[in-house]
């Protein structure tokens, strides 16, 4: 309710369950909304943030807040780099709009994860008992560090062009430079992660 009760949803259909059970209602048009809720691009394989310029301009004209449920700018799915909701929030902010980011690297998401782990474990889980993994220095690695957690950087993700050598192995020199540039400090770098 902090941003109002009526949201205009921007994201793929697979993200709609995120709002189930909340005391909110969806506005079909941005002109009828209290805020914009962005979880991603509707078709992240075909669209770019530029497709959303008219919508963001209409929201900005009404001075609506934009709530971003995924601060990632891009993600990798296989070999394809896809735009995320963080790119829309950045564009909205550049237009002078008010964007509120929720998720990595912000503290509440790490607190929620620890609470869920505590529920599974049956007791508190200290931050230093958690190993986070991710492919983004500015989100995954920096956020874990600020939350007191160790992290492992997955080099085949969004920084793959900078971190992987011709043999597909992470470059220690490149990872060291990236750590110095971003201030994020993973405890290890892995070429990939499968689950």
Coordinates of C-alpha atoms in Angstrom, one line a residue:
X1 CA 0.0 0.0 0.0
X2 CA 3.0 2.4 0.3
X3 CA 2.6 3.3 -3.4
X4 CA -1.1 3.0 -3.7
X5 CA -3.5 0.1 -4.4
X6 CA -3.7 0.0 -8.2
X7 CA -0.7 -1.0 -10.2
X8 CA -0.1 -1.2 -13.9
X9 CA 1.8 -4.4 -14.6
X10 CA 4.8 -4.6 -16.9
X11 CA 6.3 -8.0 -17.2
X12 CA 5.9 -11.5 -18.6
X13 CA 2.8 -13.6 -17.8
X14 CA 5.0 -16.0 -15.8
X15 CA 5.6 -13.2 -13.2
X16 CA 1.9 -12.5 -12.5
X17 CA 1.9 -14.9 -9.5
X18 CA 4.1 -12.4 -7.7
X19 CA 1.1 -10.2 -6.9
X20 CA -1.3 -13.0 -6.0
X21 CA -2.7 -12.7 -2.5
X22 CA -1.7 -9.0 -2.2
X23 CA -4.4 -6.4 -1.4
X24 CA -3.8 -4.7 -4.7
X25 CA -5.7 -4.5 -8.0
X26 CA -4.4 -4.3 -11.5
X27 CA -5.1 -1.2 -13.7
X28 CA -5.2 -2.1 -17.4
X29 CA -4.0 1.4 -18.4
X30 CA -1.2 3.4 -16.8
X31 CA -3.6 6.3 -16.7
X32 CA -5.7 4.5 -14.1
X33 CA -2.9 3.3 -11.9
X34 CA -1.3 4.5 -8.7
X35 CA 2.1 3.0 -9.6
X36 CA 3.8 0.9 -12.2
X37 CA 5.0 -2.5 -11.2
X38 CA 7.8 -3.8 -13.4
X39 CA 9.0 -7.4 -13.2
X40 CA 10.6 -7.5 -16.6
X41 CA 9.9 -7.0 -20.3
X42 CA 6.7 -8.6 -21.6
X43 CA 8.7 -10.4 -24.3
X44 CA 12.4 -10.3 -23.2
X45 CA 13.5 -12.2 -26.3
X46 CA 12.2 -9.7 -28.8
X47 CA 11.8 -6.4 -26.9
X48 CA 14.3 -3.8 -25.7
X49 CA 13.8 -1.1 -23.1
X50 CA 13.2 1.4 -26.0
X51 CA 9.9 -0.3 -26.6
X52 CA 8.7 1.0 -23.3
X53 CA 9.5 4.7 -23.8
X54 CA 5.9 5.7 -24.6
X55 CA 4.6 3.9 -21.5
X56 CA 7.3 5.4 -19.3
X57 CA 6.6 8.8 -20.7
X58 CA 2.9 8.5 -19.8
X59 CA 3.7 7.3 -16.3
X60 CA 6.2 10.1 -15.9
X61 CA 3.6 12.7 -17.0
X62 CA 1.4 11.5 -14.1
X63 CA 4.4 11.4 -11.7
X64 CA 3.8 7.8 -10.9
X65 CA 6.3 5.8 -8.9
X66 CA 7.8 2.8 -10.6
X67 CA 8.3 -0.3 -8.4
X68 CA 11.0 -2.6 -9.8
X69 CA 10.9 -6.2 -8.6
X70 CA 14.1 -7.2 -10.3
X71 CA 17.0 -4.6 -10.3
X72 CA 19.0 -6.7 -12.8
X73 CA 19.7 -4.7 -16.0
X74 CA 20.4 -7.8 -18.1
X75 CA 20.6 -11.6 -17.5
X76 CA 22.0 -14.4 -19.6
X77 CA 19.8 -17.3 -20.7
X78 CA 22.1 -19.7 -22.4
X79 CA 24.0 -17.6 -24.8
X80 CA 21.4 -14.9 -25.1
X81 CA 21.6 -11.6 -23.2
X82 CA 18.1 -10.5 -22.2
X83 CA 17.0 -7.1 -20.8
X84 CA 15.4 -7.1 -17.3
X85 CA 13.2 -4.7 -15.2
X86 CA 16.3 -2.9 -13.9
X87 CA 16.8 -1.4 -17.3
X88 CA 13.3 0.0 -17.3
X89 CA 13.8 1.4 -13.8
X90 CA 17.1 3.1 -15.0
X91 CA 15.3 4.5 -18.0
X92 CA 12.5 5.8 -15.9
X93 CA 15.0 7.4 -13.4
X94 CA 16.8 9.0 -16.4
X95 CA 13.4 10.6 -17.3
X96 CA 13.2 12.1 -13.9
X97 CA 10.8 9.5 -12.5
X98 CA 10.8 8.0 -9.1
X99 CA 12.0 4.3 -9.2
X100 CA 12.0 2.0 -6.2
X101 CA 14.2 -1.1 -6.6
X102 CA 13.6 -4.4 -4.7
X103 CA 15.8 -7.4 -4.8
X104 CA 19.6 -7.8 -5.1
X105 CA 21.7 -6.0 -4.1
X106 CA 19.4 -4.5 -1.4
X107 CA 19.4 -5.8 2.1
X108 CA 15.7 -6.9 2.5
X109 CA 16.1 -9.7 0.0
X110 CA 19.0 -11.2 1.9
X111 CA 17.0 -11.0 5.1
X112 CA 14.1 -12.8 3.5
X113 CA 16.4 -15.6 2.2
X114 CA 18.0 -16.1 5.7
X115 CA 14.5 -16.2 7.2
X116 CA 13.5 -18.9 4.7
X117 CA 16.7 -20.8 5.4
X118 CA 16.0 -20.6 9.1
X119 CA 12.6 -22.0 8.6
X120 CA 14.0 -25.0 6.7
X121 CA 16.8 -25.5 9.1
X122 CA 14.7 -24.9 12.3
X123 CA 16.9 -22.2 13.6
X124 CA 18.8 -19.0 12.8
X125 CA 21.3 -19.0 10.0
X126 CA 24.1 -16.5 10.4
X127 CA 25.1 -14.5 7.4
X128 CA 28.6 -15.9 7.4
X129 CA 27.1 -19.4 7.1
X130 CA 25.6 -18.6 3.7
X131 CA 27.4 -18.8 0.3
X132 CA 25.6 -16.8 -2.3
X133 CA 26.3 -17.3 -6.0
X134 CA 25.6 -15.0 -9.0
X135 CA 27.0 -13.6 -12.2
X136 CA 26.7 -9.9 -11.4
X137 CA 29.3 -7.9 -9.6
X138 CA 27.0 -4.9 -8.8
X139 CA 24.0 -7.0 -7.8
X140 CA 24.8 -10.5 -6.7
X141 CA 28.4 -10.2 -5.4
X142 CA 28.2 -6.7 -3.9
X143 CA 24.8 -7.4 -2.3
X144 CA 26.0 -10.6 -0.7
X145 CA 29.1 -8.8 0.7
X146 CA 27.0 -6.0 2.2
X147 CA 24.8 -8.7 3.8
X148 CA 27.9 -10.3 5.4
X149 CA 27.7 -13.4 3.1
X150 CA 30.5 -15.0 1.1
X151 CA 29.9 -15.3 -2.6
X152 CA 31.0 -17.2 -5.7
X153 CA 31.0 -15.3 -9.1
X154 CA 29.7 -17.3 -12.1
X155 CA 32.0 -16.1 -14.9
X156 CA 29.8 -17.4 -17.7
X157 CA 27.0 -14.9 -17.0
X158 CA 26.7 -11.3 -17.8
X159 CA 30.4 -10.6 -17.5
X160 CA 31.5 -13.5 -19.7
X161 CA 33.0 -11.4 -22.4
X162 CA 35.3 -9.8 -19.8
X163 CA 36.1 -12.8 -17.6
X164 CA 36.3 -15.9 -19.7
X165 CA 39.4 -16.8 -21.7
X166 CA 39.4 -18.5 -25.1
X167 CA 39.6 -21.9 -23.3
X168 CA 36.3 -21.1 -21.4
X169 CA 38.1 -20.8 -18.1
X170 CA 37.9 -17.7 -15.9
X171 CA 40.8 -15.3 -16.2
X172 CA 42.3 -14.6 -12.8
X173 CA 43.7 -11.3 -14.0
X174 CA 40.4 -10.2 -15.5
X175 CA 38.5 -11.2 -12.3
X176 CA 41.1 -9.4 -10.1
X177 CA 40.7 -6.2 -12.2
X178 CA 36.9 -6.4 -12.1
X179 CA 37.0 -6.9 -8.3
X180 CA 39.2 -3.8 -7.9
X181 CA 37.0 -1.8 -10.2
X182 CA 33.7 -2.7 -8.5
X183 CA 34.8 -3.3 -5.0
X184 CA 32.9 -6.5 -4.9
X185 CA 34.9 -9.5 -3.5
X186 CA 33.7 -13.0 -4.3
X187 CA 35.6 -15.8 -2.5
X188 CA 35.9 -17.8 -5.7
X189 CA 35.1 -17.6 -9.4
X190 CA 33.6 -20.5 -11.3
X191 CA 33.3 -20.8 -15.1
X192 CA 29.7 -22.0 -14.8
X193 CA 26.9 -23.4 -12.6
X194 CA 24.5 -26.2 -13.4
X195 CA 21.6 -27.4 -11.3

